[in-house]
PDB file of N, CA and C in Angstrom:
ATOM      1  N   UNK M  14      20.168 120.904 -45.579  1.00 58.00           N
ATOM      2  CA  UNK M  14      20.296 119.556 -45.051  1.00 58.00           C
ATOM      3  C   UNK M  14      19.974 119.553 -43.569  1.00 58.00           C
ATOM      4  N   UNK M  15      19.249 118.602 -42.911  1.00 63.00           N
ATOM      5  CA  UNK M  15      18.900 118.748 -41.682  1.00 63.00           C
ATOM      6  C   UNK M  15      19.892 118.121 -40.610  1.00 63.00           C
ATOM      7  N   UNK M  16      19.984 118.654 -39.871  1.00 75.00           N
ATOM      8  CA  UNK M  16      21.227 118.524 -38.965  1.00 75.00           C
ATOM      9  C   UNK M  16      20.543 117.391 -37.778  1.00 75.00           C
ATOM     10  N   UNK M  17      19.343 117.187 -37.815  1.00 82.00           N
ATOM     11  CA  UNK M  17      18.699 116.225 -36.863  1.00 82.00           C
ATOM     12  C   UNK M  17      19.163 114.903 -37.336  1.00 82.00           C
ATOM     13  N   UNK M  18      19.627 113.789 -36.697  1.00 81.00           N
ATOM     14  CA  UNK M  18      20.311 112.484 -36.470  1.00 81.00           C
ATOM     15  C   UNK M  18      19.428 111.217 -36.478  1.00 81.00           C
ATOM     16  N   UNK M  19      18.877 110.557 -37.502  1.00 77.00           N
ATOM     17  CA  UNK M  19      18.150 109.660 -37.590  1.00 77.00           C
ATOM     18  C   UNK M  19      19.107 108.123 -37.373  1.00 77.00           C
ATOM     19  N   UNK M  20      19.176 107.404 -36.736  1.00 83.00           N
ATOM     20  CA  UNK M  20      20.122 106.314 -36.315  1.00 83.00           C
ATOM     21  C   UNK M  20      19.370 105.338 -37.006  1.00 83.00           C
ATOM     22  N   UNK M  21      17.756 104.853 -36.981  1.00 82.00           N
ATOM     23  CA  UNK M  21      17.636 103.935 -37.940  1.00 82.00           C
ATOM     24  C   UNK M  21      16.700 104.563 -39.204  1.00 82.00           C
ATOM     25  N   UNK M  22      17.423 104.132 -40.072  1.00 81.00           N
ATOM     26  CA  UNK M  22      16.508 104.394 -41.360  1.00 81.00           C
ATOM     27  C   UNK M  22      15.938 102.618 -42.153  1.00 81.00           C
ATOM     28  N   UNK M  23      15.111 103.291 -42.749  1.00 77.00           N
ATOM     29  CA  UNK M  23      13.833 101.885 -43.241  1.00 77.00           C
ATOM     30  C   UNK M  23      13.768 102.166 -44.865  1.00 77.00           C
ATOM     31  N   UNK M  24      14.311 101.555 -46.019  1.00 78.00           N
ATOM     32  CA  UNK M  24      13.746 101.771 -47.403  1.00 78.00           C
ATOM     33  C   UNK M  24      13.996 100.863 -47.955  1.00 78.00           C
ATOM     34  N   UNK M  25      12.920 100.484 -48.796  1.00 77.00           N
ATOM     35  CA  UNK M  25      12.137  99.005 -49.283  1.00 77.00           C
ATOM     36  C   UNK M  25      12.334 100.033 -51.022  1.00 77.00           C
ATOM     37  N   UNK M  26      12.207  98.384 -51.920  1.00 79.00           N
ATOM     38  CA  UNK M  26      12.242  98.552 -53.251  1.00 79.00           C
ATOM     39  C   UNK M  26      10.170  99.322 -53.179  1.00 79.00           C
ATOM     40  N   UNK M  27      10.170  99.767 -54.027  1.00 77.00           N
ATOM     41  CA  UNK M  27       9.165 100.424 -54.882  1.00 77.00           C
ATOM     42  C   UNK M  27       8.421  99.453 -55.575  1.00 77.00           C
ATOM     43  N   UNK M  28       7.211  99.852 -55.867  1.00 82.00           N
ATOM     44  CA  UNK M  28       6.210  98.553 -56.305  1.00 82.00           C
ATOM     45  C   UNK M  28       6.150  98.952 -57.924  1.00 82.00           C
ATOM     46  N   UNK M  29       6.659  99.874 -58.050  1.00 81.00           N
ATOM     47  CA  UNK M  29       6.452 100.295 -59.834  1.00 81.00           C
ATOM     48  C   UNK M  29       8.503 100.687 -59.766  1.00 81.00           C
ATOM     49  N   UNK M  30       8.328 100.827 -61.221  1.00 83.00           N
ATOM     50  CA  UNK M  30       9.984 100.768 -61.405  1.00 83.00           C
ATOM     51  C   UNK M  30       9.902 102.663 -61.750  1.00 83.00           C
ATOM     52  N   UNK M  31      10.980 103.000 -62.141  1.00 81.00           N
ATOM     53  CA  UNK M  31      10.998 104.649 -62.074  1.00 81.00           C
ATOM     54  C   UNK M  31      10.652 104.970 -63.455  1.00 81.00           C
ATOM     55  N   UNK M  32      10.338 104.172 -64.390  1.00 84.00           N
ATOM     56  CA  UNK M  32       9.610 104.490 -66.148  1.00 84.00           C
ATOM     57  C   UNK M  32       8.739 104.318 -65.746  1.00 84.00           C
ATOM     58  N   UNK M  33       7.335 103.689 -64.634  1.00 80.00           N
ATOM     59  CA  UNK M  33       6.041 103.969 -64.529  1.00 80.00           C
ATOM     60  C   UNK M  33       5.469 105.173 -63.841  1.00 80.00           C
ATOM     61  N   UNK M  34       6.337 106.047 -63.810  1.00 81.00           N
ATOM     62  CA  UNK M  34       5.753 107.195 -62.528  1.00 81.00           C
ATOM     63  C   UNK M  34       6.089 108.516 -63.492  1.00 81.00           C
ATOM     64  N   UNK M  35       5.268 109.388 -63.468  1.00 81.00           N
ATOM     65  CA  UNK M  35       5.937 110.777 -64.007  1.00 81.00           C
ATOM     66  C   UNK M  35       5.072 111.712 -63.138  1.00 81.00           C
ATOM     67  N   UNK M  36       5.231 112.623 -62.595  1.00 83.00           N
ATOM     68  CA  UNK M  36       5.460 113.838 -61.901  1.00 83.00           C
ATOM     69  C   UNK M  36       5.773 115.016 -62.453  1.00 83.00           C
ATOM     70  N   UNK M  37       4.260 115.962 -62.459  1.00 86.00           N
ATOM     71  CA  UNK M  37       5.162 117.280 -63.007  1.00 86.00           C
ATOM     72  C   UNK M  37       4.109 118.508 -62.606  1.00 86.00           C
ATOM     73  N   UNK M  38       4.222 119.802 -62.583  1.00 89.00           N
ATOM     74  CA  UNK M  38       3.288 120.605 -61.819  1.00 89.00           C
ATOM     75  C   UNK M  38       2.718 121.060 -62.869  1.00 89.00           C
ATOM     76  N   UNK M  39       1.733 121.352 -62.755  1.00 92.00           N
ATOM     77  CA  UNK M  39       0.426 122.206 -63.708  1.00 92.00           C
ATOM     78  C   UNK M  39      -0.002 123.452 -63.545  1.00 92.00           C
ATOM     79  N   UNK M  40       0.473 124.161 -64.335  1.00 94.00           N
ATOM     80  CA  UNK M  40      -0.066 125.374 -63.595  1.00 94.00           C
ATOM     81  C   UNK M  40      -1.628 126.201 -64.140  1.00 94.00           C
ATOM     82  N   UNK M  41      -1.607 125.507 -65.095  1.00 95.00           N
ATOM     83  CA  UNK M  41      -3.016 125.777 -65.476  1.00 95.00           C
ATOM     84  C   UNK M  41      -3.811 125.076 -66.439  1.00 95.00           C
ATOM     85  N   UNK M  42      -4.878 125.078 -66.198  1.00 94.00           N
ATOM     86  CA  UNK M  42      -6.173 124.065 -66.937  1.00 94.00           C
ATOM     87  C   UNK M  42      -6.459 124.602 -68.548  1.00 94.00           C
ATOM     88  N   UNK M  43      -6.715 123.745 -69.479  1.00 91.00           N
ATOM     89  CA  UNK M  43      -6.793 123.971 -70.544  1.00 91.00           C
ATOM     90  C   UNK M  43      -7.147 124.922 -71.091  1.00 91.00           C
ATOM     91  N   UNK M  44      -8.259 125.539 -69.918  1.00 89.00           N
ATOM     92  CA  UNK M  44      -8.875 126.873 -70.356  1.00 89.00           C
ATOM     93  C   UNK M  44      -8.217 128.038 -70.142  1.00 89.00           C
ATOM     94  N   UNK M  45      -6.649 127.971 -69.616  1.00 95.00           N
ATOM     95  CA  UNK M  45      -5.975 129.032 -69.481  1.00 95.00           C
ATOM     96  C   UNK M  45      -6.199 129.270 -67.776  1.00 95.00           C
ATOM     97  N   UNK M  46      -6.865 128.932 -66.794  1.00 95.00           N
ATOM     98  CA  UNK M  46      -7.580 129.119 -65.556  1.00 95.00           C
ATOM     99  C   UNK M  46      -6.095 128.679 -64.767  1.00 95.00           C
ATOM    100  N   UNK M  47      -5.535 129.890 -63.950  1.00 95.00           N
ATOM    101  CA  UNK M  47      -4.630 129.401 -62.894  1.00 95.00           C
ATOM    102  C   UNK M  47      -4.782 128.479 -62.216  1.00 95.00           C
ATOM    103  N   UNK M  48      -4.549 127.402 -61.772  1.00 95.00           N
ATOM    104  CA  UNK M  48      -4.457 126.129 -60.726  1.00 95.00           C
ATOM    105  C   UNK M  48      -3.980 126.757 -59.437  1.00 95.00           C
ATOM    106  N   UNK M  49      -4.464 127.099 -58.739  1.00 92.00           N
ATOM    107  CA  UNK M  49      -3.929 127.869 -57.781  1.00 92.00           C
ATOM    108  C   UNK M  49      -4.740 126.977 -56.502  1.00 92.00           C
ATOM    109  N   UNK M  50      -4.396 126.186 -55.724  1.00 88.00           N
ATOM    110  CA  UNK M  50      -5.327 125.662 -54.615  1.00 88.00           C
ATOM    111  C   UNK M  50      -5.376 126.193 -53.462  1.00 88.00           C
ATOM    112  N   UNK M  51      -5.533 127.588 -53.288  1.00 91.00           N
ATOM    113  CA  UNK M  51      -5.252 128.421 -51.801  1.00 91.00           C
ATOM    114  C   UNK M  51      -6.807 127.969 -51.500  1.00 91.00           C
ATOM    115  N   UNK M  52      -6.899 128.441 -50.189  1.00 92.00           N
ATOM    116  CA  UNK M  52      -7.851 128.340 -49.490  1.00 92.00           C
ATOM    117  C   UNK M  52      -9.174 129.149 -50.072  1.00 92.00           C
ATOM    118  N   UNK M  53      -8.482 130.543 -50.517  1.00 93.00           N
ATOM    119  CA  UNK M  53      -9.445 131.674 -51.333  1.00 93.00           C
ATOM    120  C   UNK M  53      -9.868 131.184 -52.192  1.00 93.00           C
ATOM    121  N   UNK M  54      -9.182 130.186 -53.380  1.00 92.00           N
ATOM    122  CA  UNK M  54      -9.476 129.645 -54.242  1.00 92.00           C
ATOM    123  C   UNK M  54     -10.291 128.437 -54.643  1.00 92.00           C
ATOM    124  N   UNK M  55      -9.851 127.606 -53.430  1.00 92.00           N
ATOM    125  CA  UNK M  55     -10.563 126.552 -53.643  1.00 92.00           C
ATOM    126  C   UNK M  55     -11.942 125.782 -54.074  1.00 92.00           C
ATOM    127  N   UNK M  56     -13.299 127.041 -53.564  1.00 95.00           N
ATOM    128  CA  UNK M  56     -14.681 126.868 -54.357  1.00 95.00           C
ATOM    129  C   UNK M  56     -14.502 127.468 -54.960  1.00 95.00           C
ATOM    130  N   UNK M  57     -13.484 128.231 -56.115  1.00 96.00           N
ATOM    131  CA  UNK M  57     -14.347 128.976 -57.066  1.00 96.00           C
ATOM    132  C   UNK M  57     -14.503 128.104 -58.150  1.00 96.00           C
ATOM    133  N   UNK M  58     -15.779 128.006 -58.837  1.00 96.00           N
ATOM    134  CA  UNK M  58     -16.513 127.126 -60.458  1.00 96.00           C
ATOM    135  C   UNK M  58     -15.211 126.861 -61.525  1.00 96.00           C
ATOM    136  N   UNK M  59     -14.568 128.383 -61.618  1.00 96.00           N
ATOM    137  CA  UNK M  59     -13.640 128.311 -62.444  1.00 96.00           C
ATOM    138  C   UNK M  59     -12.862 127.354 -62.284  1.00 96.00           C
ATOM    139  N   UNK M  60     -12.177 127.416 -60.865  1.00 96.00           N
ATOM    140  CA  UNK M  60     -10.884 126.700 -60.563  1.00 96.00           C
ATOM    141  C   UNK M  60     -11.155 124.978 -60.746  1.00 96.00           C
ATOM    142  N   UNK M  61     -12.140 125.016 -60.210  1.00 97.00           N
ATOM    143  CA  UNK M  61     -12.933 123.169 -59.680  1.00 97.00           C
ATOM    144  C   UNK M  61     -13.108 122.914 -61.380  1.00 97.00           C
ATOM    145  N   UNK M  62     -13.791 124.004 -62.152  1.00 96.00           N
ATOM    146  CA  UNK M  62     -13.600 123.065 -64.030  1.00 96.00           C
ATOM    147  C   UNK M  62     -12.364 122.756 -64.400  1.00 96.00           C
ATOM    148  N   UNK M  63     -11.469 123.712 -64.138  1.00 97.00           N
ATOM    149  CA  UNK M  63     -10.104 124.180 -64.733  1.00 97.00           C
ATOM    150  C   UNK M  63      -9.481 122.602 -64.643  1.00 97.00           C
ATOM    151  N   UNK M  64      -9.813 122.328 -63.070  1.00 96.00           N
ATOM    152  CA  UNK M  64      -8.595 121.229 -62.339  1.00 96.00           C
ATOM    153  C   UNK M  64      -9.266 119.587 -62.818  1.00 96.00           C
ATOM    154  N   UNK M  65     -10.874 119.655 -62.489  1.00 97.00           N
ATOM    155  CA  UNK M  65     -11.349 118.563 -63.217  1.00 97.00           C
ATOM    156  C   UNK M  65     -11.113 118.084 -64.798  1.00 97.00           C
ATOM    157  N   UNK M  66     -11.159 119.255 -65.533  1.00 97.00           N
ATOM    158  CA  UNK M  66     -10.722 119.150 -67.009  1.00 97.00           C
ATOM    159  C   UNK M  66      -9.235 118.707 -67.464  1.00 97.00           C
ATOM    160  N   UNK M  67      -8.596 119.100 -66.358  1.00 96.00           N
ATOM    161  CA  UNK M  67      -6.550 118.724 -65.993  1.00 96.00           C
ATOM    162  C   UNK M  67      -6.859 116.690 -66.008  1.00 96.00           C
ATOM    163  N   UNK M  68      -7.444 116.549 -64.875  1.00 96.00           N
ATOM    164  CA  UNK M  68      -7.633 115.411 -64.576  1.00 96.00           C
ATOM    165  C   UNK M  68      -8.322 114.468 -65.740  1.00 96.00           C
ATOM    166  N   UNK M  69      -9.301 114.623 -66.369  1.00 97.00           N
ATOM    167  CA  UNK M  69     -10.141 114.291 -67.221  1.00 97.00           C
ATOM    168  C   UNK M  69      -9.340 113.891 -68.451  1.00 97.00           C
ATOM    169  N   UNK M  70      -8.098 114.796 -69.101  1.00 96.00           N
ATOM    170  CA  UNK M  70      -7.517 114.730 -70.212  1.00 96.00           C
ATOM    171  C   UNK M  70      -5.989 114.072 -69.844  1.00 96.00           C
ATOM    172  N   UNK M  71      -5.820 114.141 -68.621  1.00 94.00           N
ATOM    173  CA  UNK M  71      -5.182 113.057 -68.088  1.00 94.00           C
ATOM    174  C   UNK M  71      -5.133 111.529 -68.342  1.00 94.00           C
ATOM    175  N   UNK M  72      -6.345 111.054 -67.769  1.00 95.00           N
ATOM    176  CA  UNK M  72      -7.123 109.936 -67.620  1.00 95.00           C
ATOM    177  C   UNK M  72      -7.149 109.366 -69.194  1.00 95.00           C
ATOM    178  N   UNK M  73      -7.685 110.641 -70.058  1.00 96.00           N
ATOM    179  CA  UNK M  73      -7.836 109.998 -71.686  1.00 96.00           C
ATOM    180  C   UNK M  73      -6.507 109.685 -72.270  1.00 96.00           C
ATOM    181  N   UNK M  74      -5.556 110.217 -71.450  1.00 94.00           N
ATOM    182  CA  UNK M  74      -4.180 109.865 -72.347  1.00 94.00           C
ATOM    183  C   UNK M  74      -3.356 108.821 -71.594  1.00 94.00           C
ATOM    184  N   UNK M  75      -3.296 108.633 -70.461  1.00 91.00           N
ATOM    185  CA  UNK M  75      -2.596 107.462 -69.590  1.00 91.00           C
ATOM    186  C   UNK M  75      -3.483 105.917 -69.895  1.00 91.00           C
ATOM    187  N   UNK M  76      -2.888 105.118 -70.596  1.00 90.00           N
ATOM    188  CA  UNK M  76      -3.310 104.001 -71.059  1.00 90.00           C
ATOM    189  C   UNK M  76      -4.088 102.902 -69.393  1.00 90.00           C
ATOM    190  N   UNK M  77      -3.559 103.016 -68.429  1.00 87.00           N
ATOM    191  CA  UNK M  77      -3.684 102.293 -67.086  1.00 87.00           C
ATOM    192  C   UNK M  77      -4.677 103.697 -66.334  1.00 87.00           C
ATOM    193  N   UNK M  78      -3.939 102.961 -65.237  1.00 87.00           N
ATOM    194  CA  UNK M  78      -4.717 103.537 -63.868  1.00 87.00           C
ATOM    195  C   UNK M  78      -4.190 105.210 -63.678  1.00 87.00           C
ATOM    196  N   UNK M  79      -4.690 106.004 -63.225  1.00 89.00           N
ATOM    197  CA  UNK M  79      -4.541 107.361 -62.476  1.00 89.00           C
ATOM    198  C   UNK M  79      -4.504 107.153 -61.094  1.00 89.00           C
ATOM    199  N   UNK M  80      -3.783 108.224 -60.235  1.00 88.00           N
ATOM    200  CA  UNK M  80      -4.233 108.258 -58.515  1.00 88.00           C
ATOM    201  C   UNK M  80      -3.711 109.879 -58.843  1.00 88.00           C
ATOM    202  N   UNK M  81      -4.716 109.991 -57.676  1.00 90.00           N
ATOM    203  CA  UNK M  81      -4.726 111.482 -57.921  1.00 90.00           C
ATOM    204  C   UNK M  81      -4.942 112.068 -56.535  1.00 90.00           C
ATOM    205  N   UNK M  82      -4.276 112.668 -55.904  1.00 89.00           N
ATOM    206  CA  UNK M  82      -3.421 113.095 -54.161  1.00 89.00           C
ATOM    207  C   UNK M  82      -4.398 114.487 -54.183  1.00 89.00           C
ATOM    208  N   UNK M  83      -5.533 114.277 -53.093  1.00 90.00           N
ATOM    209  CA  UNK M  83      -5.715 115.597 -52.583  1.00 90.00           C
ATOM    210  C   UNK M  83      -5.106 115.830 -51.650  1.00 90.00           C
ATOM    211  N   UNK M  84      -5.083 117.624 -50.957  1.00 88.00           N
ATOM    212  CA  UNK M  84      -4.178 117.911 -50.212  1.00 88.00           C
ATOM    213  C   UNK M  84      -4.739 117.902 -48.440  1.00 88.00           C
ATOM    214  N   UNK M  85      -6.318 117.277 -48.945  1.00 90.00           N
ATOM    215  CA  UNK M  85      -7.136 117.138 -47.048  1.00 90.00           C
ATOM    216  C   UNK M  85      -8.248 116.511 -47.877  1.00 90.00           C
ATOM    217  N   UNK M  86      -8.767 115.778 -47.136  1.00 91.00           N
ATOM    218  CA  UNK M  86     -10.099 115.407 -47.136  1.00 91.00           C
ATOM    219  C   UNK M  86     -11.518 116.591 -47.717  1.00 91.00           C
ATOM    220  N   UNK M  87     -11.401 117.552 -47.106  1.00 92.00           N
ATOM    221  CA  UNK M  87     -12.236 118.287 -47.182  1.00 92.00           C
ATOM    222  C   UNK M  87     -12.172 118.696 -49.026  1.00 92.00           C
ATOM    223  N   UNK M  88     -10.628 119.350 -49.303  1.00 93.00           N
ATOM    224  CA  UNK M  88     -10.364 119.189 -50.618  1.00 93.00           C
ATOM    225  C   UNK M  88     -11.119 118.146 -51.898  1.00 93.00           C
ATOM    226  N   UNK M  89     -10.677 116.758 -51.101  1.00 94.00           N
ATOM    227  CA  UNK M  89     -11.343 115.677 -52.083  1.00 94.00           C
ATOM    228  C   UNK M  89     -12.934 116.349 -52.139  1.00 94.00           C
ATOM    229  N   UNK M  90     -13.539 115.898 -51.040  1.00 93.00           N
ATOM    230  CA  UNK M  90     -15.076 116.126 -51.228  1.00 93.00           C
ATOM    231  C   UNK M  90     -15.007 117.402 -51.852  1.00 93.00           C
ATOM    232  N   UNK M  91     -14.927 118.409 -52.007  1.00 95.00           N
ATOM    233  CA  UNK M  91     -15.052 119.376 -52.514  1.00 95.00           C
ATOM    234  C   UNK M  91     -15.067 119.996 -54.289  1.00 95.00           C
ATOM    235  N   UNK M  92     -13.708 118.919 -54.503  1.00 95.00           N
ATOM    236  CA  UNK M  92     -13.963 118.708 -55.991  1.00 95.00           C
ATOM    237  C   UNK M  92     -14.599 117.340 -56.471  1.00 95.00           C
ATOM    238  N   UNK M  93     -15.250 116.145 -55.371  1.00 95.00           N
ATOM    239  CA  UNK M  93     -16.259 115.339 -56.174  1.00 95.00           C
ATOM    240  C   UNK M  93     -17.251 115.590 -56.177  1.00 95.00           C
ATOM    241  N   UNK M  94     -17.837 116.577 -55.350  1.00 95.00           N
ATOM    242  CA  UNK M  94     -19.046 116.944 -55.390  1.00 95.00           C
ATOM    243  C   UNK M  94     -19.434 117.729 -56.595  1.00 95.00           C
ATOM    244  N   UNK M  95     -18.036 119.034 -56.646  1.00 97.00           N
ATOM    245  CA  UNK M  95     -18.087 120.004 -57.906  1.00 97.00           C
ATOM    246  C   UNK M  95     -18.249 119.352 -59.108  1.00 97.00           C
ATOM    247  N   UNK M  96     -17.305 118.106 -59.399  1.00 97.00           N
ATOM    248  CA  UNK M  96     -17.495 117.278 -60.726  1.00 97.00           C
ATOM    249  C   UNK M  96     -18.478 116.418 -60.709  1.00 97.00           C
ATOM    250  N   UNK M  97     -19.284 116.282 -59.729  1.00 96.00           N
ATOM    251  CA  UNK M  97     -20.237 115.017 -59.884  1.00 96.00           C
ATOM    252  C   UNK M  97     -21.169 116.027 -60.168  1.00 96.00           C
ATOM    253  N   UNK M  98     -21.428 117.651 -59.899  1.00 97.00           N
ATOM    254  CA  UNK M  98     -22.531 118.668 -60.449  1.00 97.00           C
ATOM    255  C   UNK M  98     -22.600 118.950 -61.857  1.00 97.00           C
ATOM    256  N   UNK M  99     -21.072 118.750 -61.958  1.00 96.00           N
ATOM    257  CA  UNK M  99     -20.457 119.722 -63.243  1.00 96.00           C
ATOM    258  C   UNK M  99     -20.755 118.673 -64.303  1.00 96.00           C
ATOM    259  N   UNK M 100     -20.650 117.404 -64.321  1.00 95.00           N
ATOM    260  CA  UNK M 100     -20.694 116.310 -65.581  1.00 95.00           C
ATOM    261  C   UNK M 100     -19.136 116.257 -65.549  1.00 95.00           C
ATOM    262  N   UNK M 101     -18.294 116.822 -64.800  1.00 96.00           N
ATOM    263  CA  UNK M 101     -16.962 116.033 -65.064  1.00 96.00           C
ATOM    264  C   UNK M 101     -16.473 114.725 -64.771  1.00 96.00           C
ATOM    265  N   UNK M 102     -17.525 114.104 -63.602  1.00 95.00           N
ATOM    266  CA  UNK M 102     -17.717 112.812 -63.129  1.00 95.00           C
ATOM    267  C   UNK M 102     -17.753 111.942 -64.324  1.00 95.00           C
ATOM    268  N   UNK M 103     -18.948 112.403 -65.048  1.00 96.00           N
ATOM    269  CA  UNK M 103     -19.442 111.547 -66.296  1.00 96.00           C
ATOM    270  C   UNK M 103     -18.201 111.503 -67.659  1.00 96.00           C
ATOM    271  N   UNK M 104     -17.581 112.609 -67.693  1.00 96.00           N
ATOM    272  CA  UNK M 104     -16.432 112.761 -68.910  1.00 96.00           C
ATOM    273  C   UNK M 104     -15.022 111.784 -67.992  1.00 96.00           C
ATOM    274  N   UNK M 105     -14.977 111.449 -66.786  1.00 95.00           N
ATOM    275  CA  UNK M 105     -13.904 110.688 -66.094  1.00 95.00           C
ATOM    276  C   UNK M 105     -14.392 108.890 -66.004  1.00 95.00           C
ATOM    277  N   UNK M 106     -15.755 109.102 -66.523  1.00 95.00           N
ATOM    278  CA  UNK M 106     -15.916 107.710 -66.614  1.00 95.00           C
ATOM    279  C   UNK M 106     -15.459 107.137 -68.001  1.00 95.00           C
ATOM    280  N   UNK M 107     -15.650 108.137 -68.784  1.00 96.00           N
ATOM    281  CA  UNK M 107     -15.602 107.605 -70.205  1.00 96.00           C
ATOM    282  C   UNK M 107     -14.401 107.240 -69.991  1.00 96.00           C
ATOM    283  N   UNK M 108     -13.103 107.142 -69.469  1.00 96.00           N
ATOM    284  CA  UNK M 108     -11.825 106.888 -69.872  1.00 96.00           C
ATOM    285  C   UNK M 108     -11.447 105.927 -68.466  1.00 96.00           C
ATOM    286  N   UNK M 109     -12.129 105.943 -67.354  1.00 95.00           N
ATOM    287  CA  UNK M 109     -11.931 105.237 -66.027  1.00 95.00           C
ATOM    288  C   UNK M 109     -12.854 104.735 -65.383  1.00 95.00           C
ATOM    289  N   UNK M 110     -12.658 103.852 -64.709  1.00 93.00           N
ATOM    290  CA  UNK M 110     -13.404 103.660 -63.349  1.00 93.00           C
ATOM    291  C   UNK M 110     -13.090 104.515 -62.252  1.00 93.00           C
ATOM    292  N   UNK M 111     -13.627 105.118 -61.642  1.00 89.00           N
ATOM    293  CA  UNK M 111     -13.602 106.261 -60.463  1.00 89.00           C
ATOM    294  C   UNK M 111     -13.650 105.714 -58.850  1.00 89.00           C
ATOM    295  N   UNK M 112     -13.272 105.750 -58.247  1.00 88.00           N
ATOM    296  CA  UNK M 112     -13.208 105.260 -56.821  1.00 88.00           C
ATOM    297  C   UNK M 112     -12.683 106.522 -55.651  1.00 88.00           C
ATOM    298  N   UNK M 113     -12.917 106.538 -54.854  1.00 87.00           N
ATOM    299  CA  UNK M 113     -12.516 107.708 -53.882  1.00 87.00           C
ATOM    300  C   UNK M 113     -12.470 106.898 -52.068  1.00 87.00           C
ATOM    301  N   UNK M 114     -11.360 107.692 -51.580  1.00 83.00           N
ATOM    302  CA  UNK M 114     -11.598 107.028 -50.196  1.00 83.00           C
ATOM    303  C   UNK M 114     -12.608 107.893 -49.253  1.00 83.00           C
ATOM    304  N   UNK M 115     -13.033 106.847 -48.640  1.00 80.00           N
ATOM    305  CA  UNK M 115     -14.299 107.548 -47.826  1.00 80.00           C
ATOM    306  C   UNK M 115     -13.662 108.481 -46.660  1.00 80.00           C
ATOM    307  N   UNK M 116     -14.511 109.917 -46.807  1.00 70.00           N
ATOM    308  CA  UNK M 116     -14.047 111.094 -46.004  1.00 70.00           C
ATOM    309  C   UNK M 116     -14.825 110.742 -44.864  1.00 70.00           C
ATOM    310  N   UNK M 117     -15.411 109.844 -44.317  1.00 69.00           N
ATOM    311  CA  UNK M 117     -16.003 110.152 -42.836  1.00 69.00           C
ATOM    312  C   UNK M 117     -15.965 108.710 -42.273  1.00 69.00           C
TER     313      UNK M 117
END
């Protein structure tokens, strides 16, 4: 517990109720491929299918919208570029519309 003293605090209701949200860690892609996002890891082919294919079978099973949290900018571009090479772009359309915030 942090011993630092916040005098005003700020918290507003939530725009979704707590049955629209689920949260849970992945530790690996269908193909068995560790999810591991270190720095070492981050271009390798394997990892970028592994995590796009996570996302992809995601998307086919959530009836609504996805958002999906990279951990930097550089990250994002890194796996839209990989999936826009790979055809994972094209398997994320079949189930979504795709949108990304602009890195520059």
């Amino acid at each position: 517990r942090s011993q630092t003293p916040f005098p005003v605090t700020l918290s507003n209701p939530h725009i979704i109720d707590n049955s629209q949200l689920f949260a849970t860690v992945v530790r690996q892609g269908p193909n068995g491929v560790r999810l591991c996002a270190s720095f070492a890891n981050r271009n390798q082919p394997a990892y970028l299918a592994a995590l796009g294919a996570v996302v992809v079978k995601v998307c086919s099973i959530v009836p609504k919208g996805v958002l999906v949290f990279f951990p930097s900018y550089t990250m994002l571009e890194i796996c839209t570029k990989a999936w826009m090479d790979s055809g994972v772009w094209s398997d994320l359309a079949k189930h979504k519309v795709s949108r990304t915030e602009p890195t520059k």
